[in-house]
Amino acid sequence: MGWDGSGTVVGRGDCCKIFNIGDPVFFTGDLRKNGSNAQYVALNEIMVGPKPKNLTFEEAAAMPLTAVTAYESLFDRLKLSKNDAGKSLLIINSSGGVGAVASQLANNLGLKIIGTASRKETETYSLEHGCHFVLNHTKDLLPQLEEKGFKEVDFIMVNYDPYPYWDTMMKAIKPQGKICLIVDSSGLVDLKPMKDKSVTLVSEMMLTRIKYETEDMFRHHEILQEVSKMLDSGILKTTVTKILSPINADNLKEAHKLLESKRMIGKIVLSGF
């Protein structure tokens, strides 16, 4: 909350080479520093990308953090490609910011995407953002998968605490399948079922490349560039569903209240001063 955003470059350091003053941009923010609930933010330029031309600043602001997370999860962690067209991907919690981007990206690859939601409006939102089927994650997922024609799935992406779904995932994943976690587990889980199926378990943290200054840390900027192109071409659409203005204490409280209700769909954006 309060990390990614969109705006105009008003200053740059002497070593900056990518952007110029006046450029419209969007950014993921740096989780180690103060976020974008402020009028100005200073960032390493590799955490910044060109704002999609076809989007408003508000529409663009909703996308960077969730889009980079989804992009890295699918392409860098699960190693998905066009060669996986026709395979199945189960996205647990498909109506949130990351899930709604991941379903669009996977749909573009030709995968069969099964989302999960718990309300009619979140089910509709998931279907509008690339899911082919949506299961109710408040009920047993296994019989629902079978009802949709999936005895097992090739890939699973978990955008929620994996602990309550662990045993289900161990049964649902195909032998030699892959699972990606983006949220910490609230409890200990049994890894033994994974060995029998030779399941690959990977995890995703959007800031890993930046935090540890990995050799490929510039890829963070390259992903933002690619996401910007996808948004302009229509491969991706923004996930913003609510805009509050201006950015002040009252609207920040309101935004947090909406998030804490756990009934929010898509992304909230705050705009203007």
Short mmCIF file of C-alpha atoms in Angstrom, two decimals, residues 127-259:
data_model
loop_
_atom_site.label_atom_id
_atom_site.label_comp_id
_atom_site.label_asym_id
_atom_site.label_seq_id
_atom_site.Cartn_x
_atom_site.Cartn_y
_atom_site.Cartn_z
CA LEU A 127 -13.75 -13.69 -15.90
CA GLU A 128 -13.38 -10.18 -17.32
CA HIS A 129 -9.62 -10.33 -16.69
CA GLY A 130 -8.72 -13.57 -18.42
CA CYS A 131 -10.00 -16.49 -16.35
CA HIS A 132 -11.91 -19.18 -18.22
CA PHE A 133 -13.41 -20.73 -15.08
CA VAL A 134 -13.81 -19.44 -11.53
CA LEU A 135 -14.10 -21.67 -8.45
CA ASN A 136 -15.39 -20.72 -5.00
CA HIS A 137 -12.39 -20.75 -2.66
CA THR A 138 -14.60 -20.92 0.45
CA LYS A 139 -15.49 -24.48 -0.58
CA ASP A 140 -13.45 -27.58 -1.45
CA LEU A 141 -11.63 -26.84 -4.70
CA LEU A 142 -11.01 -30.45 -5.76
CA PRO A 143 -14.60 -31.43 -6.68
CA GLN A 144 -15.04 -28.04 -8.36
CA LEU A 145 -11.92 -28.67 -10.47
CA GLU A 146 -13.20 -32.09 -11.49
CA GLU A 147 -16.59 -30.61 -12.35
CA LYS A 148 -14.80 -28.23 -14.77
CA GLY A 149 -12.90 -31.16 -16.31
CA PHE A 150 -9.59 -30.82 -14.46
CA LYS A 151 -8.46 -33.83 -12.46
CA GLU A 152 -5.10 -32.08 -11.92
CA VAL A 153 -3.48 -28.81 -13.04
CA ASP A 154 -0.05 -28.07 -14.52
CA PHE A 155 0.66 -24.87 -12.60
CA ILE A 156 -0.63 -23.13 -9.47
CA MET A 157 -0.12 -19.49 -8.48
CA VAL A 158 -1.10 -18.63 -4.91
CA ASN A 159 -1.95 -14.98 -4.18
CA TYR A 160 -3.04 -15.70 -0.62
CA ASP A 161 -1.82 -17.46 2.49
CA PRO A 162 -0.99 -20.96 1.13
CA TYR A 163 -1.48 -22.69 4.49
CA PRO A 164 -5.26 -23.38 4.26
CA TYR A 165 -4.87 -24.58 0.65
CA TRP A 166 -1.72 -26.67 1.03
CA ASP A 167 -3.23 -30.16 1.18
CA THR A 168 -5.57 -29.31 -1.68
CA MET A 169 -2.67 -28.08 -3.82
CA MET A 170 -0.66 -31.23 -3.16
CA LYS A 171 -3.56 -33.26 -4.58
CA ALA A 172 -4.40 -30.88 -7.41
CA ILE A 173 -0.93 -30.36 -8.87
CA LYS A 174 0.18 -32.71 -11.64
CA PRO A 175 3.34 -34.80 -11.32
CA GLN A 176 6.29 -32.53 -12.24
CA GLY A 177 4.01 -29.51 -11.94
CA LYS A 178 5.05 -26.12 -10.57
CA ILE A 179 3.67 -23.95 -7.75
CA CYS A 180 4.49 -20.27 -7.16
CA LEU A 181 3.86 -18.56 -3.79
CA ILE A 182 3.75 -14.78 -3.39
CA VAL A 183 2.47 -14.69 0.21
CA ASP A 184 4.07 -16.10 3.37
CA SER A 185 2.50 -19.18 4.91
CA SER A 186 0.79 -18.64 8.27
CA GLY A 187 1.77 -22.14 9.41
CA LEU A 188 4.12 -25.05 8.82
CA VAL A 189 3.35 -27.23 5.79
CA ASP A 190 4.29 -30.80 4.86
CA LEU A 191 6.72 -30.86 1.92
CA LYS A 192 6.76 -34.66 1.61
CA PRO A 193 3.94 -34.93 -0.98
CA MET A 194 5.97 -32.71 -3.29
CA LYS A 195 8.83 -35.21 -3.51
CA ASP A 196 6.60 -38.07 -4.67
CA LYS A 197 5.35 -35.93 -7.57
CA SER A 198 8.67 -34.11 -8.17
CA VAL A 199 6.83 -30.81 -7.82
CA THR A 200 8.75 -27.55 -8.25
CA LEU A 201 8.00 -24.93 -5.56
CA VAL A 202 9.09 -21.36 -6.27
CA SER A 203 8.45 -18.04 -4.56
CA GLU A 204 8.22 -14.47 -5.78
CA MET A 205 9.17 -11.21 -4.11
CA MET A 206 9.00 -8.19 -6.39
CA LEU A 207 11.98 -6.40 -4.80
CA THR A 208 14.50 -9.27 -4.67
CA ARG A 209 16.62 -8.05 -7.59
CA ILE A 210 16.76 -4.52 -6.16
CA LYS A 211 17.32 -5.48 -2.51
CA TYR A 212 20.19 -7.85 -3.26
CA GLU A 213 21.54 -5.93 -6.27
CA THR A 214 21.61 -9.08 -8.40
CA GLU A 215 23.48 -9.17 -11.68
CA ASP A 216 20.19 -8.97 -13.55
CA MET A 217 18.65 -6.15 -11.48
CA PHE A 218 18.17 -4.01 -14.62
CA ARG A 219 15.50 -6.54 -15.66
CA HIS A 220 13.19 -4.74 -13.23
CA HIS A 221 13.20 -1.73 -15.56
CA GLU A 222 12.91 -3.95 -18.65
CA ILE A 223 9.76 -5.57 -17.21
CA LEU A 224 8.23 -2.14 -16.58
CA GLN A 225 8.98 -1.23 -20.20
CA GLU A 226 7.33 -4.43 -21.41
CA VAL A 227 4.30 -3.93 -19.16
CA SER A 228 3.91 -0.38 -20.50
CA LYS A 229 3.87 -1.70 -24.08
CA MET A 230 1.33 -4.40 -23.13
CA LEU A 231 -0.96 -1.80 -21.59
CA ASP A 232 -0.75 0.39 -24.67
CA SER A 233 -1.37 -2.53 -27.03
CA GLY A 234 -4.37 -3.82 -25.09
CA ILE A 235 -2.78 -7.12 -24.04
CA LEU A 236 -3.16 -5.84 -20.47
CA LYS A 237 -5.85 -3.57 -19.07
CA THR A 238 -5.63 -1.55 -15.88
CA THR A 239 -7.00 -3.08 -12.69
CA VAL A 240 -7.97 0.18 -10.97
CA THR A 241 -11.55 0.03 -9.70
CA LYS A 242 -11.70 3.00 -7.31
CA ILE A 243 -10.07 6.45 -7.27
CA LEU A 244 -10.05 8.71 -4.20
CA SER A 245 -8.98 12.35 -4.43
CA PRO A 246 -7.12 14.24 -3.10
CA ILE A 247 -4.29 12.46 -1.29
CA ASN A 248 -4.91 13.44 2.32
CA ALA A 249 -5.29 11.80 5.72
CA ASP A 250 -9.05 11.25 5.40
CA ASN A 251 -8.81 9.52 2.01
CA LEU A 252 -5.83 7.45 3.14
CA LYS A 253 -7.91 6.23 6.08
CA GLU A 254 -10.81 5.47 3.75
CA ALA A 255 -8.54 3.53 1.37
CA HIS A 256 -7.11 1.47 4.23
CA LYS A 257 -10.61 0.80 5.56
CA LEU A 258 -11.66 -0.55 2.15
CA LEU A 259 -8.60 -2.82 2.00
#
